[in-house]
Amino acid sequence: MGCPFTLAISNNVVAAALCSPHLLYAFIWNFPKQWQRAFGRWSVQIFESLAWVLKVVQFSSVAAWLGIRGANIGGIARLVRQEPLLAVGGVGLVIFGQVLNAGIYRAIGHKGVYYGFKLGHTIPWVDGFPFTVVRHPQYVGSVATVVGGACLCSGMVAPGELWALTSYWTLLYVLTGIMEN
């Protein structure tokens, strides 16, 4: 367990890292012409590349945040032994979330996922899966994955800290979904 100063800094770092892709989404959603002017025909590809880099930053910061708090992989093994339903529920949420995320890429493609319709591309309207499950499958899938991951990490760190982080991350997806409506 780290010192209080280290813990406080890690909270700020993880909060900024979790927020970073959502700031990118908001900028491109609200200023697509400026983005397209800057990157031209590569605007979707650069958006996608940056989004993936920021996802790596997000997950790396969460891993560091957990590590500073003394979490380790042995915590998952303890969870499976002590709280098997929580472990199964966590795995189920992660799988459900990733099925929705994979479904959205399959349904509308990379240009659809990365705001291609705002960046000069024609994206066909899709009514089928995963839109038959939820209105915002990518964000619901991401939230399900985050909550499932939190279930799997429970018992590794203080529950209040873990669920505060999970709630903050979920709020970012909710706000992004609201912005896109």
Coordinates of N, CA and C in Angstrom, one line a residue:
M1 N 0.9 -1.2 0.0 CA 0.0 0.0 0.0 C 0.9 1.2 0.0
G2 N 0.6 2.2 -0.9 CA 1.4 3.4 -1.0 C 1.1 4.4 0.1
C3 N 1.9 5.4 0.1 CA 1.7 6.5 1.0 C 0.5 7.4 0.6
P4 N -0.1 8.1 1.5 CA -1.3 8.9 1.1 C -1.1 9.9 -0.1
F5 N 0.1 10.5 -0.1 CA 0.4 11.4 -1.2 C 0.4 10.6 -2.6
T6 N 1.1 9.4 -2.6 CA 1.1 8.6 -3.8 C -0.3 8.2 -4.2
L7 N -1.1 7.8 -3.2 CA -2.5 7.4 -3.5 C -3.3 8.6 -4.2
A8 N -3.1 9.8 -3.6 CA -3.8 10.9 -4.1 C -3.4 11.2 -5.6
I9 N -2.1 11.2 -5.8 CA -1.6 11.4 -7.2 C -2.1 10.4 -8.1
S10 N -2.1 9.1 -7.7 CA -2.6 8.1 -8.6 C -4.1 8.3 -8.9
N11 N -4.9 8.8 -8.0 CA -6.3 9.1 -8.2 C -6.4 10.1 -9.4
N12 N -5.6 11.2 -9.3 CA -5.6 12.2 -10.3 C -5.2 11.7 -11.7
V13 N -4.1 10.9 -11.7 CA -3.6 10.3 -12.9 C -4.6 9.4 -13.6
V14 N -5.2 8.5 -12.8 CA -6.2 7.6 -13.4 C -7.4 8.4 -13.8
A15 N -7.8 9.4 -13.1 CA -9.0 10.2 -13.5 C -8.7 10.9 -14.9
A16 N -7.6 11.4 -15.0 CA -7.2 12.1 -16.3 C -7.1 11.1 -17.4
A17 N -6.5 9.9 -17.1 CA -6.3 8.9 -18.2 C -7.7 8.4 -18.6
L18 N -8.6 8.2 -17.7 CA -9.9 7.6 -18.0 C -10.7 8.7 -18.8
C19 N -10.5 9.9 -18.5 CA -11.2 11.0 -19.2 C -10.7 11.3 -20.6
S20 N -9.4 11.0 -20.8 CA -8.8 11.4 -22.1 C -9.5 11.0 -23.4
P21 N -9.9 9.7 -23.6 CA -10.6 9.4 -24.8 C -11.9 10.1 -25.0
H22 N -12.6 10.4 -23.8 CA -13.9 11.0 -23.9 C -13.7 12.5 -24.3
L23 N -12.6 13.1 -23.9 CA -12.3 14.5 -24.4 C -12.1 14.5 -25.9
L24 N -11.4 13.4 -26.4 CA -11.2 13.3 -27.8 C -12.5 13.1 -28.6
Y25 N -13.4 12.2 -28.0 CA -14.7 12.0 -28.6 C -15.5 13.3 -28.7
A26 N -15.5 14.0 -27.6 CA -16.2 15.3 -27.5 C -15.7 16.3 -28.5
F27 N -14.4 16.4 -28.6 CA -13.8 17.4 -29.6 C -14.3 17.0 -31.0
I28 N -14.1 15.8 -31.4 CA -14.4 15.4 -32.8 C -15.9 15.4 -33.0
W29 N -16.7 15.1 -32.0 CA -18.2 15.2 -32.2 C -18.6 16.6 -32.4
N30 N -18.0 17.5 -31.7 CA -18.5 18.9 -31.7 C -17.7 19.8 -32.8
F31 N -16.6 19.3 -33.2 CA -15.8 20.1 -34.2 C -15.3 19.2 -35.3
P32 N -16.2 18.4 -35.9 CA -15.7 17.5 -37.0 C -15.0 18.2 -38.2
K33 N -15.5 19.4 -38.5 CA -14.9 20.0 -39.7 C -13.4 20.4 -39.4
Q34 N -13.2 20.9 -38.2 CA -11.8 21.2 -37.8 C -10.9 19.9 -37.9
W35 N -11.4 18.8 -37.3 CA -10.7 17.6 -37.3 C -10.4 17.1 -38.8
Q36 N -11.5 17.2 -39.6 CA -11.3 16.7 -40.9 C -10.4 17.7 -41.7
R37 N -10.4 18.9 -41.5 CA -9.5 19.9 -42.1 C -8.1 19.6 -41.7
A38 N -7.8 19.2 -40.5 CA -6.5 18.9 -40.0 C -6.0 17.6 -40.6
F39 N -6.8 16.6 -40.7 CA -6.3 15.3 -41.1 C -6.8 14.7 -42.4
G40 N -7.7 15.5 -43.1 CA -8.2 15.1 -44.4 C -8.7 13.7 -44.5
R41 N -8.3 13.0 -45.5 CA -8.9 11.7 -45.8 C -8.4 10.6 -44.7
W42 N -7.5 11.0 -43.9 CA -7.0 10.1 -42.8 C -7.7 10.4 -41.5
S43 N -8.7 11.2 -41.5 CA -9.4 11.7 -40.2 C -9.9 10.5 -39.4
V44 N -10.6 9.5 -40.0 CA -11.1 8.4 -39.3 C -10.0 7.5 -38.8
Q45 N -9.0 7.2 -39.6 CA -7.9 6.4 -39.2 C -7.1 7.0 -38.1
I46 N -6.8 8.3 -38.1 CA -6.1 8.9 -37.1 C -6.9 8.9 -35.8
F47 N -8.2 9.2 -35.9 CA -9.1 9.1 -34.7 C -9.0 7.7 -34.1
E48 N -9.2 6.7 -34.9 CA -9.1 5.3 -34.4 C -7.8 5.0 -33.7
S49 N -6.7 5.4 -34.4 CA -5.4 5.2 -33.8 C -5.2 5.9 -32.5
L50 N -5.6 7.1 -32.4 CA -5.5 7.9 -31.1 C -6.4 7.3 -30.1
A51 N -7.6 6.8 -30.5 CA -8.5 6.2 -29.5 C -7.9 4.9 -28.9
W52 N -7.3 4.1 -29.8 CA -6.6 2.9 -29.3 C -5.5 3.2 -28.3
V53 N -4.7 4.2 -28.7 CA -3.6 4.6 -27.8 C -4.1 5.1 -26.5
L54 N -5.2 5.9 -26.5 CA -5.8 6.3 -25.2 C -6.4 5.2 -24.4
K55 N -6.9 4.1 -25.1 CA -7.4 3.0 -24.4 C -6.2 2.3 -23.6
V56 N -5.1 2.2 -24.3 CA -3.9 1.6 -23.7 C -3.5 2.4 -22.5
V57 N -3.5 3.7 -22.6 CA -3.2 4.6 -21.5 C -4.2 4.4 -20.4
Q58 N -5.5 4.3 -20.7 CA -6.5 4.0 -19.7 C -6.2 2.8 -18.9
F59 N -6.1 1.7 -19.6 CA -5.9 0.4 -18.9 C -4.6 0.3 -18.2
S60 N -3.6 0.9 -18.7 CA -2.3 1.0 -18.0 C -2.4 1.8 -16.7
S61 N -3.1 2.9 -16.8 CA -3.3 3.7 -15.6 C -4.1 3.0 -14.5
V62 N -5.1 2.2 -14.9 CA -5.9 1.5 -14.0 C -5.0 0.4 -13.4
A63 N -4.2 -0.3 -14.2 CA -3.3 -1.3 -13.7 C -2.4 -0.8 -12.6
A64 N -1.8 0.4 -13.0 CA -0.9 1.1 -12.0 C -1.6 1.5 -10.8
W65 N -2.8 2.0 -10.9 CA -3.7 2.4 -9.8 C -3.9 1.2 -8.9
L66 N -4.3 0.1 -9.5 CA -4.5 -1.1 -8.6 C -3.2 -1.5 -8.0
G67 N -2.1 -1.5 -8.7 CA -0.8 -1.9 -8.2 C -0.3 -1.1 -7.0
I68 N -0.5 0.2 -7.1 CA -0.1 1.1 -6.0 C -0.9 0.7 -4.7
R69 N -2.1 0.2 -4.9 CA -2.9 -0.2 -3.8 C -2.7 -1.6 -3.3
G70 N -1.7 -2.2 -3.9 CA -1.3 -3.6 -3.5 C -2.1 -4.7 -4.1
A71 N -2.9 -4.4 -5.2 CA -3.6 -5.5 -5.8 C -2.7 -6.4 -6.6
N72 N -3.0 -7.6 -6.7 CA -2.2 -8.6 -7.5 C -3.2 -9.6 -8.1
I73 N -2.6 -10.4 -9.0 CA -3.4 -11.4 -9.7 C -4.0 -12.5 -8.7
G74 N -3.3 -12.7 -7.6 CA -3.8 -13.6 -6.6 C -5.1 -13.3 -6.1
G75 N -5.5 -12.0 -6.1 CA -6.8 -11.6 -5.7 C -7.9 -12.2 -6.5
I76 N -7.7 -12.4 -7.7 CA -8.7 -13.0 -8.6 C -8.9 -14.5 -8.1
A77 N -7.8 -15.2 -7.9 CA -7.9 -16.6 -7.4 C -8.7 -16.6 -6.1
R78 N -8.4 -15.7 -5.2 CA -9.1 -15.7 -3.9 C -10.6 -15.4 -4.1
L79 N -10.9 -14.5 -5.0 CA -12.3 -14.2 -5.3 C -13.0 -15.4 -5.8
V80 N -12.4 -16.2 -6.7 CA -13.0 -17.4 -7.3 C -13.3 -18.3 -6.1
R81 N -12.4 -18.5 -5.2 CA -12.6 -19.4 -4.1 C -13.7 -18.9 -3.1
Q82 N -13.6 -17.6 -2.8 CA -14.4 -17.0 -1.7 C -15.8 -16.5 -2.2
E83 N -15.8 -16.0 -3.4 CA -17.1 -15.4 -3.9 C -17.3 -15.8 -5.4
P84 N -17.6 -17.1 -5.6 CA -17.6 -17.6 -7.0 C -18.7 -17.0 -7.8
L85 N -19.8 -16.6 -7.2 CA -20.9 -15.9 -8.0 C -20.5 -14.6 -8.5
L86 N -19.7 -13.8 -7.6 CA -19.2 -12.5 -8.0 C -18.2 -12.7 -9.2
A87 N -17.4 -13.7 -9.1 CA -16.4 -14.0 -10.2 C -17.1 -14.4 -11.5
V88 N -18.1 -15.3 -11.4 CA -18.8 -15.7 -12.6 C -19.6 -14.5 -13.2
G89 N -20.2 -13.7 -12.3 CA -20.9 -12.5 -12.8 C -20.0 -11.5 -13.4
G90 N -18.8 -11.3 -12.9 CA -17.8 -10.4 -13.5 C -17.4 -10.9 -14.8
V91 N -17.1 -12.2 -15.0 CA -16.7 -12.8 -16.2 C -17.8 -12.6 -17.2
G92 N -19.0 -12.9 -16.8 CA -20.2 -12.8 -17.7 C -20.4 -11.4 -18.2
L93 N -20.2 -10.4 -17.3 CA -20.4 -9.0 -17.8 C -19.3 -8.6 -18.8
V94 N -18.1 -9.1 -18.5 CA -17.0 -8.8 -19.5 C -17.3 -9.4 -20.8
I95 N -17.7 -10.6 -20.8 CA -18.0 -11.3 -22.1 C -19.2 -10.6 -22.8
F96 N -20.2 -10.3 -22.1 CA -21.4 -9.6 -22.6 C -20.9 -8.3 -23.2
G97 N -20.1 -7.5 -22.5 CA -19.7 -6.2 -23.0 C -18.8 -6.3 -24.2
Q98 N -18.0 -7.3 -24.3 CA -17.1 -7.5 -25.4 C -17.9 -8.0 -26.6
V99 N -18.9 -8.8 -26.4 CA -19.8 -9.2 -27.5 C -20.5 -8.0 -28.1
L100 N -21.0 -7.1 -27.3 CA -21.6 -5.9 -27.8 C -20.6 -5.0 -28.6
N101 N -19.4 -4.9 -28.0 CA -18.4 -4.1 -28.7 C -18.0 -4.7 -30.0
A102 N -17.8 -6.0 -30.0 CA -17.4 -6.7 -31.3 C -18.6 -6.5 -32.3
G103 N -19.8 -6.6 -31.8 CA -21.0 -6.5 -32.6 C -21.1 -5.1 -33.3
I104 N -20.7 -4.1 -32.6 CA -20.8 -2.7 -33.2 C -19.8 -2.5 -34.3
Y105 N -18.6 -3.1 -34.1 CA -17.6 -3.0 -35.2 C -18.1 -3.8 -36.4
R106 N -18.7 -4.9 -36.2 CA -19.2 -5.8 -37.3 C -20.4 -5.1 -38.0
A107 N -21.3 -4.4 -37.2 CA -22.5 -3.8 -37.7 C -22.2 -2.6 -38.6
I108 N -21.4 -1.7 -38.0 CA -21.2 -0.4 -38.7 C -19.7 -0.1 -39.1
G109 N -18.8 -1.0 -38.8 CA -17.5 -0.9 -39.3 C -16.7 0.2 -38.5
H110 N -15.4 0.2 -38.8 CA -14.6 1.2 -38.2 C -15.0 2.6 -38.5
K111 N -15.4 2.9 -39.7 CA -15.8 4.3 -40.0 C -17.0 4.6 -39.3
G112 N -17.9 3.7 -39.1 CA -19.1 4.0 -38.3 C -18.8 4.2 -36.8
V113 N -18.0 3.4 -36.3 CA -17.6 3.6 -34.8 C -16.9 4.9 -34.6
Y114 N -16.0 5.3 -35.5 CA -15.2 6.4 -35.3 C -15.7 7.7 -36.0
Y115 N -17.1 7.9 -35.9 CA -17.7 9.1 -36.3 C -17.5 9.4 -37.8
G116 N -17.4 8.4 -38.6 CA -17.2 8.6 -40.1 C -18.3 9.4 -40.7
F117 N -19.6 9.3 -40.2 CA -20.7 10.1 -40.7 C -20.5 11.6 -40.5
K118 N -19.7 11.9 -39.4 CA -19.4 13.3 -39.2 C -18.2 13.8 -39.9
L119 N -17.4 12.8 -40.4 CA -16.1 13.1 -41.0 C -16.2 12.8 -42.6
G120 N -17.4 12.9 -43.1 CA -17.5 12.9 -44.6 C -17.8 11.5 -45.2
H121 N -18.0 10.5 -44.4 CA -18.3 9.2 -45.0 C -19.8 8.9 -44.9
T122 N -20.3 8.0 -45.8 CA -21.6 7.6 -45.7 C -21.6 6.2 -45.0
I123 N -22.4 6.2 -43.9 CA -22.5 5.0 -43.1 C -23.9 4.5 -43.1
P124 N -24.1 3.2 -43.6 CA -25.5 2.7 -43.7 C -26.1 2.6 -42.3
W125 N -27.4 2.9 -42.2 CA -28.2 2.7 -41.0 C -28.4 1.2 -40.7
V126 N -28.2 0.9 -39.4 CA -28.3 -0.5 -39.0 C -29.3 -0.7 -38.0
D127 N -30.3 -1.6 -38.2 CA -31.3 -1.9 -37.2 C -31.0 -3.2 -36.4
G128 N -30.2 -4.0 -37.0 CA -30.0 -5.4 -36.4 C -29.0 -5.4 -35.2
F129 N -28.6 -6.6 -34.9 CA -27.6 -6.7 -33.7 C -26.4 -5.8 -33.9
P130 N -26.0 -5.2 -32.9 CA -26.3 -5.2 -31.5 C -27.4 -4.1 -31.1
F131 N -27.9 -3.4 -32.1 CA -28.9 -2.4 -31.8 C -30.2 -3.0 -31.4
T132 N -30.4 -4.2 -31.6 CA -31.6 -4.9 -31.1 C -31.6 -5.2 -29.6
V133 N -30.4 -5.1 -29.1 CA -30.2 -5.4 -27.6 C -30.3 -4.1 -26.8
V134 N -29.5 -3.0 -27.2 CA -29.5 -1.7 -26.5 C -29.3 -0.6 -27.5
R135 N -29.7 0.6 -27.2 CA -29.6 1.8 -28.0 C -28.1 2.1 -28.3
H136 N -27.3 2.1 -27.3 CA -25.8 2.5 -27.4 C -25.0 1.2 -27.1
P137 N -24.9 0.3 -28.0 CA -24.2 -1.0 -27.7 C -22.7 -0.8 -27.3
Q138 N -22.1 0.1 -28.0 CA -20.7 0.3 -27.7 C -20.5 0.8 -26.2
Y139 N -21.3 1.8 -25.8 CA -21.1 2.3 -24.5 C -21.6 1.4 -23.4
V140 N -22.7 0.7 -23.7 CA -23.3 -0.3 -22.7 C -22.3 -1.4 -22.6
G141 N -21.7 -1.8 -23.7 CA -20.7 -2.9 -23.7 C -19.4 -2.5 -22.9
S142 N -19.0 -1.2 -23.1 CA -17.9 -0.8 -22.4 C -18.2 -0.7 -20.9
V143 N -19.3 -0.2 -20.5 CA -19.7 -0.1 -19.1 C -19.8 -1.6 -18.5
A144 N -20.4 -2.5 -19.2 CA -20.5 -3.9 -18.7 C -19.1 -4.4 -18.5
T145 N -18.2 -4.1 -19.4 CA -16.8 -4.6 -19.2 C -16.2 -4.0 -18.0
V146 N -16.3 -2.7 -17.8 CA -15.8 -2.0 -16.7 C -16.3 -2.6 -15.4
V147 N -17.6 -2.7 -15.3 CA -18.3 -3.2 -14.1 C -17.9 -4.7 -13.8
G148 N -17.8 -5.5 -14.9 CA -17.3 -6.9 -14.8 C -15.9 -6.9 -14.3
G149 N -15.1 -6.0 -14.8 CA -13.7 -6.0 -14.3 C -13.6 -5.6 -12.9
A150 N -14.4 -4.6 -12.5 CA -14.5 -4.2 -11.1 C -14.9 -5.4 -10.2
C151 N -15.9 -6.2 -10.6 CA -16.3 -7.4 -9.9 C -15.1 -8.3 -9.7
L152 N -14.3 -8.5 -10.7 CA -13.2 -9.4 -10.6 C -12.0 -8.8 -9.8
C153 N -12.0 -7.5 -9.6 CA -11.0 -6.8 -8.8 C -11.5 -6.6 -7.3
S154 N -12.7 -6.9 -7.1 CA -13.2 -6.7 -5.7 C -12.5 -7.6 -4.7
G155 N -12.2 -7.1 -3.6 CA -11.4 -7.8 -2.6 C -9.9 -7.5 -2.8
M156 N -9.5 -6.9 -3.9 CA -8.1 -6.6 -4.1 C -7.7 -5.2 -3.5
V157 N -8.7 -4.3 -3.6 CA -8.5 -3.0 -3.1 C -9.7 -2.6 -2.2
A158 N -9.6 -1.5 -1.6 CA -10.8 -1.0 -0.7 C -12.0 -0.8 -1.6
P159 N -13.1 -1.4 -1.2 CA -14.3 -1.4 -2.0 C -14.8 0.0 -2.4
G160 N -14.7 1.0 -1.5 CA -15.1 2.3 -1.8 C -14.3 2.9 -2.9
E161 N -13.0 2.7 -2.9 CA -12.1 3.3 -3.9 C -12.5 2.6 -5.3
L162 N -12.6 1.3 -5.3 CA -12.9 0.6 -6.5 C -14.2 1.0 -7.1
W163 N -15.2 1.1 -6.3 CA -16.6 1.5 -6.9 C -16.6 3.0 -7.2
A164 N -15.8 3.8 -6.5 CA -15.8 5.2 -6.9 C -15.1 5.3 -8.3
L165 N -14.1 4.6 -8.5 CA -13.4 4.6 -9.9 C -14.4 4.0 -10.9
T166 N -15.0 2.9 -10.6 CA -16.0 2.3 -11.5 C -17.1 3.3 -11.9
S167 N -17.6 4.0 -10.9 CA -18.7 4.9 -11.1 C -18.3 6.1 -11.9
Y168 N -17.1 6.6 -11.7 CA -16.5 7.7 -12.5 C -16.4 7.3 -13.9
W169 N -15.8 6.1 -14.2 CA -15.6 5.6 -15.5 C -16.9 5.4 -16.2
T170 N -17.9 4.9 -15.5 CA -19.3 4.7 -16.1 C -19.9 6.0 -16.4
L171 N -19.7 7.0 -15.5 CA -20.3 8.3 -15.8 C -19.7 8.9 -17.1
L172 N -18.4 8.7 -17.3 CA -17.8 9.2 -18.6 C -18.5 8.6 -19.8
Y173 N -18.9 7.3 -19.8 CA -19.6 6.7 -20.9 C -21.0 7.3 -21.0
V174 N -21.7 7.5 -19.9 CA -23.0 8.0 -19.9 C -23.0 9.4 -20.5
L175 N -22.1 10.2 -20.1 CA -22.0 11.6 -20.6 C -21.7 11.6 -22.1
T176 N -20.8 10.7 -22.6 CA -20.5 10.6 -24.0 C -21.8 10.1 -24.8
G177 N -22.5 9.2 -24.2 CA -23.8 8.7 -24.8 C -24.8 9.8 -24.9
I178 N -24.9 10.6 -23.9 CA -25.8 11.8 -23.9 C -25.4 12.8 -25.0
M179 N -24.1 13.0 -25.0 CA -23.6 14.0 -26.0 C -24.0 13.5 -27.5
E180 N -23.9 12.2 -27.7 CA -24.2 11.7 -29.0 C -25.7 11.6 -29.4
N181 N -26.6 11.8 -28.4 CA -28.0 11.8 -28.7 C -28.5 13.0 -29.4

